[in-house]
Amino acid sequence: MATLAPTNDTALSAIIAGVGAEALITDAAELRYYSQDVFSSGPTVLAVFRPTDKEMLARGIAAATAAGVAIVPRGGGMSYTSGYLAPEAGALLIDTGSMNRILDINEEDMTVTVESGCTWDKLQRTLKPKGLRALAWGTLSGINATVGGGMSQNGVFWGASGGTVVDAALSFEVVLADGSIVSTGSNFFRPFGPDITGLFAADCGALGVKATITLKLVREGTAFACGSFSFPDAAAFFGAMSEIAREGLASESFGFDPYLQSQRMKRDSLTKDAKSLVNMMKAQGSVLKALKEGAKVVVAGRSFLDDVPFSLHLIAEGRYQSAVDADMKAIEAIAVKHGGKAIENTIPKILRANPFPPVNSMVGPEGERWVPVHGFLPHSRLVEGWNRVQALFDANRAEMEAHSVAAGAMLAAVSRSTCLIEPVFFWPDALEDIHCRSLEADHLAKLNRFPPNAASRALVDRLRAEIVRIFRDLEATHLQVARTYPLQEASDPRAWALLRAVKQAVDPKGLMNPGSLGL
């Protein structure tokens, strides 16, 4: 065990008395690793606590807070808004990776209950043979990202037509600062009275630590149609994406600006892409069609987006092939009306075939560092938001080029009323342990390795902050609020006062992820 200062030693001894030394990690190198997120490094934590069940989780939190130690919960480690980076050294970081069981699948009532450390990938693979999935069923990083992390940080991608991942939640068991366990409501209907589940959803761990989560289930689609379209400019792209969203025609709808799609087409291998697609279609019972579709991927290659300014990719799913084909025809008509044209639909087919791929995209295709920033806007403000972000880049173009900082954007529809604009930065910089441990070893071995580059990183940090201010001016909303997005500034003062009162009630010493949400 690492040598600790007396005060740390006393606190650690108290925690060990509650949970046992085997539940704690104190190795110095491991503590540095756990004190990083995808973008930043924080003060080193006192120890990493890996509980095996909710009772141990509760004992550990009670022992730590009684000793005056702050609690910082970490999901799968895929976030980049300092959500699990403690503001001061000496916090206890909670890693729920050993609490990863699927506790109950209730096919009659259409619910599933999991421990918070269960990954979205594990949940999807377990439910798929039963023809089921969660209402909103995870983010692209779901091979690592956990259900508990999603409920705390919020997230969106798969099942976005049903909302963000917290919209799939029915109830939580939450461990509060004193170690008590609170059940937030009914395990089959939400809300039952005031929405206590919603109170703890997207709280970024500031109010408590999720122990178990009960989610709504829906039937998995049995018929699919995929479409991809090229658009000449952002206005045409947003016009089509917004109209398709309002009509509710697609289960997933996402796209890229020219720079990000050029980056994406440098990634991965066509062999892996074709294999994923063939395996998915074979599982659906169509061997011949599977082989044909796999061959199409290889023939299309990676050049089909070379002359495409903006690309939009959509998936329609349902019970009947005739119905989803009709939806895709309606989607194509909308795209053409807004100046779009159909292109090879490789991207949505591949993504749906392998919804939770390795997280190699958390660095650039040449080994650059990568970090997003985002805002959710109503359809009426998308073009204005896009133009203001592009104006910021234009104003800083010379400095960005001098520091080798580049930016693209992912764009997505997330409801009938809302779309996402997510600028993404790339720059040459040293990779941290979190990148090296998360990427596939063979992929990491092919990448360039850059020296530390504080100047470029500082420019990215400044530009991200300025984009957050642009989004705030447009009254955008955000996921992963954590320590990056201005929740208090965006809140009605009376609503903020209520939230602070709740924080005081559940965490009177201010030890639950202090500073997260601005609390």
XYZ file of C-alpha atoms in Angstrom:
519
model
C 0.000 0.000 0.000
C 1.262 3.483 -0.824
C 2.727 5.650 1.941
C 0.205 8.295 2.976
C 0.296 11.448 5.029
C -1.105 10.981 8.574
C -4.418 12.690 7.824
C -4.899 10.597 4.718
C -3.838 7.504 6.649
C -6.462 8.159 9.294
C -9.213 8.648 6.718
C -8.143 5.596 4.769
C -8.127 3.483 7.914
C -11.704 4.522 8.624
C -12.797 3.519 5.122
C -10.942 0.198 5.347
C -12.728 -0.526 8.613
C -16.019 -0.175 6.747
C -15.321 -2.102 3.537
C -11.991 -3.951 3.856
C -8.649 -3.177 2.232
C -9.341 -5.465 -0.755
C -12.053 -3.090 -1.972
C -9.591 -0.197 -2.308
C -6.909 0.695 -4.852
C -4.088 2.875 -3.502
C -1.269 2.267 -5.994
C 0.139 5.653 -7.046
C 0.091 4.938 -10.798
C -3.488 3.695 -10.622
C -4.568 6.767 -8.682
C -3.104 9.021 -11.385
C -5.004 7.052 -14.035
C -8.296 7.347 -12.146
C -7.714 11.093 -11.708
C -7.988 11.710 -15.488
C -10.923 12.087 -17.821
C -10.761 12.190 -21.611
C -9.751 15.877 -21.661
C -8.333 16.854 -18.272
C -6.361 15.668 -15.274
C -7.445 16.503 -11.742
C -5.954 16.354 -8.251
C -4.956 12.855 -7.194
C -7.601 10.935 -5.291
C -7.019 9.335 -1.893
C -8.081 5.887 -3.109
C -10.354 4.130 -5.574
C -13.230 2.246 -3.967
C -14.590 -0.738 -5.936
C -17.712 -2.000 -4.167
C -19.227 -5.340 -5.116
C -22.838 -4.593 -4.125
C -25.063 -1.767 -2.945
C -24.591 -2.605 0.743
C -20.810 -2.296 0.445
C -21.257 0.896 -1.576
C -23.374 2.353 1.222
C -20.890 1.326 3.926
C -17.985 2.861 2.064
C -19.733 6.169 1.439
C -20.857 6.385 5.077
C -17.335 5.675 6.349
C -15.731 8.190 3.991
C -18.091 11.083 4.653
C -17.994 10.455 8.402
C -14.220 10.942 8.104
C -14.736 14.159 6.105
C -13.649 12.630 2.784
C -15.355 13.827 -0.412
C -16.965 11.267 -2.732
C -16.455 11.317 -6.521
C -18.406 8.704 -8.542
C -16.956 7.501 -11.847
C -18.845 5.532 -14.473
C -16.966 4.069 -17.422
C -14.562 7.013 -17.559
C -15.659 8.215 -21.009
C -16.674 11.780 -20.087
C -14.749 14.999 -20.718
C -16.383 17.685 -18.559
C -14.458 17.049 -15.304
C -17.460 15.183 -13.914
C -15.365 12.798 -11.828
C -12.303 15.003 -11.290
C -12.267 16.133 -7.679
C -11.609 19.841 -7.078
C -9.078 18.972 -4.348
C -6.743 16.078 -3.656
C -7.793 13.392 -1.200
C -11.278 12.454 -2.446
C -12.526 8.874 -2.579
C -13.291 7.898 -6.184
C -15.985 5.252 -6.605
C -15.586 2.812 -9.476
C -18.702 0.649 -9.775
C -17.167 -1.671 -12.378
C -17.601 -4.666 -10.061
C -21.308 -3.849 -9.617
C -22.215 -4.914 -13.127
C -24.952 -7.508 -12.736
C -28.266 -7.538 -14.570
C -30.529 -8.197 -11.602
C -33.891 -8.755 -13.239
C -35.436 -8.890 -16.697
C -39.207 -8.654 -16.399
C -40.563 -9.509 -19.825
C -44.159 -9.343 -18.635
C -43.910 -5.818 -17.222
C -41.265 -4.719 -19.764
C -38.636 -3.563 -17.273
C -35.015 -4.411 -16.544
C -33.057 -3.719 -13.354
C -29.271 -3.470 -13.404
C -26.461 -2.499 -11.089
C -24.943 0.840 -11.945
C -21.665 -0.569 -13.283
C -23.376 -2.596 -16.031
C -22.286 -1.336 -19.455
C -24.745 -0.438 -22.192
C -23.031 -3.038 -24.361
C -23.596 -5.838 -21.823
C -27.216 -4.810 -21.379
C -27.878 -4.729 -25.118
C -26.197 -8.099 -25.741
C -28.220 -9.686 -22.923
C -31.557 -8.281 -24.072
C -31.128 -8.766 -27.824
C -31.766 -12.555 -27.894
C -35.065 -11.843 -26.140
C -36.044 -9.325 -28.806
C -35.885 -6.474 -26.269
C -33.909 -3.296 -25.642
C -34.037 -0.307 -23.347
C -36.149 2.624 -24.554
C -33.013 4.726 -25.090
C -30.173 2.243 -25.125
C -26.854 4.005 -24.807
C -24.131 6.108 -26.338
C -21.534 5.102 -28.928
C -19.026 4.561 -26.089
C -21.324 1.924 -24.572
C -18.661 -0.774 -24.664
C -17.160 1.098 -21.679
C -19.842 3.591 -20.638
C -22.089 2.347 -17.833
C -25.800 2.608 -17.236
C -25.127 4.338 -13.913
C -22.840 6.850 -15.591
C -25.498 7.504 -18.214
C -28.139 8.085 -15.559
C -25.841 10.543 -13.765
C -24.328 12.378 -16.730
C -27.129 11.770 -19.243
C -26.357 10.759 -22.804
C -27.875 10.318 -26.213
C -27.525 8.345 -29.408
C -29.181 4.928 -29.702
C -32.941 5.198 -29.378
C -32.756 8.978 -29.578
C -36.295 9.085 -30.968
C -37.320 8.049 -27.440
C -35.238 10.798 -25.814
C -31.990 10.795 -23.859
C -30.924 7.802 -21.784
C -32.441 9.176 -18.564
C -35.856 9.125 -20.242
C -35.597 5.325 -20.166
C -35.336 5.298 -16.347
C -38.223 4.244 -14.112
C -36.520 4.283 -10.716
C -33.170 4.324 -8.956
C -31.722 3.133 -5.710
C -29.420 5.963 -4.670
C -26.875 6.004 -1.866
C -26.886 9.381 -0.113
C -23.975 11.029 1.668
C -24.765 9.421 5.026
C -24.848 5.929 3.510
C -28.634 5.616 3.493
C -30.248 4.074 0.413
C -33.219 5.845 -1.156
C -35.584 4.262 -3.689
C -36.877 7.004 -5.975
C -40.271 5.682 -7.002
C -42.257 2.961 -8.714
C -40.425 0.218 -10.584
C -42.998 0.125 -13.383
C -44.403 3.667 -13.774
C -42.930 7.150 -13.732
C -43.754 9.569 -12.314
C -45.797 8.520 -9.308
C -46.307 11.937 -7.746
C -43.458 14.458 -8.015
C -40.680 12.982 -10.130
C -38.051 11.984 -7.566
C -36.344 9.765 -10.146
C -35.996 12.813 -12.373
C -34.468 14.744 -9.478
C -31.536 12.318 -9.317
C -31.303 11.892 -13.100
C -28.467 13.866 -14.726
C -27.285 15.057 -11.286
C -23.644 14.235 -12.144
C -23.298 12.571 -8.740
C -23.881 15.804 -6.841
C -26.898 14.410 -4.954
C -25.988 10.751 -4.524
C -24.484 7.643 -6.106
C -26.717 5.335 -8.160
C -26.628 1.741 -6.952
C -29.327 0.155 -9.132
C -31.398 1.371 -12.060
C -34.714 0.113 -13.428
C -35.309 0.908 -17.091
C -38.240 0.755 -19.489
C -38.025 -1.936 -22.155
C -39.385 -1.895 -25.692
C -39.463 -4.491 -28.439
C -36.396 -4.530 -30.650
C -37.085 -3.615 -34.254
C -37.336 -6.505 -36.674
C -37.293 -4.439 -39.871
C -34.743 -1.764 -40.781
C -33.989 0.699 -43.548
C -30.914 2.915 -43.792
C -30.362 6.051 -45.799
C -27.563 8.553 -46.338
C -27.766 11.918 -48.081
C -25.443 14.680 -49.203
C -26.294 18.366 -48.673
C -24.590 21.411 -50.163
C -24.555 23.523 -46.996
C -25.524 23.666 -43.336
C -28.877 25.368 -43.907
C -30.028 22.626 -46.287
C -28.752 19.946 -43.926
C -30.559 21.360 -40.882
C -33.725 21.976 -42.867
C -33.926 18.319 -43.841
C -32.860 16.902 -40.467
C -35.377 19.066 -38.620
C -38.284 18.171 -40.890
C -37.482 14.453 -40.656
C -37.335 14.784 -36.855
C -40.659 16.612 -36.654
C -42.277 13.824 -38.681
C -40.795 11.136 -36.409
C -39.583 9.059 -39.349
C -36.186 7.880 -38.059
C -35.036 6.083 -34.930
C -31.576 7.632 -35.365
C -30.623 10.690 -37.379
C -27.071 12.051 -37.324
C -24.551 13.673 -39.604
C -21.166 15.272 -40.049
C -19.715 18.465 -41.386
C -17.020 18.129 -44.082
C -14.057 18.022 -41.685
C -15.429 15.458 -39.245
C -16.607 13.131 -41.979
C -13.131 13.257 -43.563
C -11.689 12.289 -40.181
C -14.191 9.474 -39.784
C -13.404 7.998 -43.166
C -9.751 7.608 -42.139
C -10.721 5.310 -39.266
C -11.165 1.573 -38.859
C -10.903 -1.103 -41.543
C -13.287 -2.082 -44.287
C -12.748 -5.731 -43.375
C -14.053 -5.139 -39.848
C -16.946 -3.075 -41.197
C -18.036 -5.740 -43.654
C -17.679 -8.524 -41.078
C -19.864 -6.643 -38.554
C -22.575 -6.098 -41.133
C -22.504 -9.685 -42.400
C -22.739 -11.080 -38.873
C -25.704 -8.844 -38.017
C -27.630 -9.775 -41.146
C -26.868 -13.477 -40.730
C -28.315 -13.245 -37.233
C -31.470 -11.831 -38.823
C -31.673 -14.975 -40.948
C -30.593 -13.702 -44.368
C -27.233 -15.261 -45.304
C -27.335 -14.352 -49.006
C -28.398 -10.772 -48.352
C -25.709 -10.541 -45.661
C -22.961 -11.503 -48.095
C -24.249 -9.063 -50.710
C -24.364 -6.178 -48.227
C -20.869 -6.992 -46.978
C -19.584 -6.909 -50.535
C -21.238 -3.511 -51.074
C -19.266 -2.062 -48.160
C -15.979 -3.182 -49.665
C -16.896 -1.973 -53.166
C -18.009 1.433 -51.875
C -14.684 1.801 -50.076
C -13.973 4.992 -48.187
C -14.163 7.457 -51.069
C -17.923 7.866 -51.389
C -17.900 10.951 -49.134
C -14.924 12.648 -50.820
C -17.028 15.331 -52.543
C -19.819 15.522 -49.958
C -20.037 18.811 -48.021
C -22.511 17.673 -45.315
C -23.744 14.116 -44.862
C -26.894 12.968 -43.051
C -27.338 9.334 -42.005
C -30.618 7.811 -40.857
C -32.017 4.538 -39.589
C -35.712 3.693 -39.683
C -36.849 0.665 -37.730
C -40.106 -1.059 -36.931
C -42.006 -4.324 -37.142
C -42.745 -4.485 -40.863
C -40.313 -4.010 -43.729
C -42.955 -2.390 -45.901
C -43.544 0.243 -43.209
C -39.891 1.146 -42.686
C -39.295 1.200 -46.441
C -42.182 3.661 -46.729
C -40.638 5.783 -43.978
C -37.315 5.798 -45.818
C -39.050 6.898 -49.030
C -40.638 9.769 -47.104
C -37.201 10.629 -45.663
C -35.685 10.670 -49.145
C -38.441 12.962 -50.412
C -37.744 15.421 -47.585
C -34.002 15.272 -48.248
C -34.483 15.985 -51.958
C -36.870 18.852 -51.177
C -34.079 20.496 -49.164
C -31.456 20.042 -51.867
C -30.082 16.688 -50.760
C -29.217 13.659 -52.841
C -28.915 9.999 -51.879
C -25.414 8.562 -51.395
C -24.057 5.171 -50.327
C -25.595 4.265 -46.956
C -22.580 2.398 -45.546
C -22.242 4.462 -42.357
C -25.667 3.853 -40.765
C -25.606 0.171 -41.745
C -22.188 -0.357 -40.156
C -23.027 1.539 -36.993
C -26.273 -0.352 -36.470
C -24.461 -3.637 -37.084
C -21.928 -2.847 -34.357
C -23.575 -0.240 -32.104
C -20.859 -0.267 -29.424
C -17.509 -0.454 -31.231
C -14.112 -0.087 -29.535
C -13.594 3.513 -28.433
C -10.710 4.171 -30.829
C -12.447 7.412 -31.852
C -11.520 9.020 -28.526
C -8.316 10.075 -30.292
C -7.890 11.399 -33.821
C -7.079 9.058 -36.723
C -3.417 10.095 -36.633
C -3.145 9.959 -32.858
C -4.267 13.536 -32.140
C -6.052 14.418 -28.940
C -9.826 14.810 -29.280
C -12.516 16.556 -27.272
C -16.096 17.681 -28.029
C -18.324 20.439 -26.706
C -22.039 20.565 -27.424
C -25.369 22.281 -27.223
C -28.986 21.197 -27.768
C -31.047 23.766 -29.648
C -34.602 23.963 -30.992
C -34.956 23.653 -34.735
C -35.568 27.391 -35.026
C -32.077 28.254 -33.724
C -29.904 25.615 -35.381
C -28.682 27.689 -38.319
C -27.967 30.692 -36.099
C -26.063 28.493 -33.653
C -24.064 26.897 -36.438
C -23.200 30.239 -38.036
C -22.044 31.736 -34.750
C -19.741 28.804 -34.031
C -18.298 29.017 -37.545
C -17.752 32.759 -37.092
C -15.771 32.006 -33.933
C -13.583 29.573 -35.860
C -13.107 32.086 -38.669
C -12.042 34.765 -36.187
C -9.477 32.403 -34.673
C -8.395 30.660 -37.881
C -4.814 31.965 -37.892
C -4.192 30.977 -34.287
C -5.803 27.569 -34.816
C -3.592 26.911 -37.814
C -0.495 28.082 -35.945
C -1.257 25.599 -33.157
C -2.450 22.800 -35.478
C -5.916 22.868 -33.940
C -8.700 21.646 -36.230
C -12.435 21.357 -35.632
C -15.383 19.566 -37.151
C -18.859 18.767 -35.885
C -21.315 15.956 -35.318
C -24.970 16.921 -35.736
C -27.963 14.875 -34.629
C -31.710 14.990 -34.105
C -32.635 13.924 -30.575
C -36.384 14.533 -30.464
C -39.189 16.039 -32.524
C -38.220 19.484 -31.196
C -34.464 19.368 -30.579
C -31.183 18.818 -32.391
C -27.586 18.557 -31.242
C -24.635 20.585 -32.489
C -21.386 19.060 -31.220
C -18.166 20.754 -32.355
C -15.167 18.421 -32.022
C -11.535 19.512 -31.690
C -8.360 17.699 -32.758
C -4.805 18.777 -31.923
C -1.344 17.182 -31.565
C -0.659 16.405 -27.907
C 0.556 13.618 -25.665
C -1.910 10.846 -24.914
C -2.706 10.099 -21.283
C -3.092 6.727 -19.597
C -6.851 6.879 -20.064
C -6.404 6.969 -23.851
C -3.752 4.275 -23.958
C -5.790 1.904 -21.791
C -9.067 2.510 -23.621
C -7.937 2.080 -27.233
C -7.418 -1.318 -28.835
C -3.755 -2.249 -28.572
C -3.294 -2.870 -32.305
C -4.934 0.465 -33.132
C -2.825 2.348 -30.574
C 0.352 0.817 -31.999
C -0.352 2.374 -35.427
C -0.820 5.941 -34.159
C 1.618 8.821 -34.085
C 2.723 9.847 -30.613
C 3.074 13.559 -29.946
C 4.904 15.403 -27.158
C 2.922 17.385 -24.554
C 1.429 20.504 -26.135
C 0.101 22.842 -23.463
C -0.272 25.796 -25.846
C -2.600 24.018 -28.270
C -4.540 22.468 -25.402
C -5.024 25.911 -23.859
C -6.386 27.240 -27.161
C -8.843 24.346 -27.342
C -9.897 25.042 -23.773
C -10.530 28.716 -24.579
C -12.479 27.971 -27.754
C -14.634 25.394 -25.964
C -15.453 27.974 -23.289
C -16.396 30.529 -25.951
C -18.667 27.995 -27.668
C -20.344 27.292 -24.329
C -21.000 31.050 -24.038
C -22.479 31.126 -27.553
C -24.764 28.246 -26.664
C -25.783 29.899 -23.398
C -26.697 33.065 -25.299
C -28.964 30.904 -27.470
C -30.486 29.227 -24.380
C -29.076 25.827 -25.285
C -29.243 22.862 -22.924
C -26.541 20.277 -22.267
C -25.668 16.777 -21.142
C -22.680 16.044 -18.885
C -23.146 19.375 -17.129
C -20.577 18.453 -14.444
C -18.053 21.311 -14.090
C -18.204 22.599 -17.676
C -21.695 23.909 -18.462
C -23.358 26.807 -16.564
C -26.436 25.278 -14.932
C -26.960 28.054 -12.382
C -26.800 30.769 -15.025
C -29.363 28.880 -17.103
C -31.760 28.312 -14.193
C -34.616 30.373 -12.817
C -33.262 31.768 -9.512
C -36.128 30.186 -7.578
C -35.519 26.812 -9.224
C -31.822 27.102 -8.379
C -32.678 27.875 -4.766
C -34.829 24.741 -4.648
C -31.975 22.670 -6.049
C -29.574 24.075 -3.467
C -32.067 23.200 -0.746
C -32.237 19.626 -2.005
C -28.438 19.478 -2.059
C -28.353 20.670 1.565
C -30.944 18.062 2.564
C -29.192 15.064 0.993
C -25.577 16.236 1.419
C -25.362 18.681 4.351
C -21.549 18.545 4.501
C -21.164 19.162 0.773
C -19.088 16.001 0.235
C -20.920 14.428 -2.732
C -18.913 15.342 -5.837
C -18.356 18.908 -4.592
C -18.525 21.563 -7.300
C -20.371 19.354 -9.773
C -23.370 21.175 -11.317
C -21.939 24.294 -9.673
C -23.206 23.114 -6.251
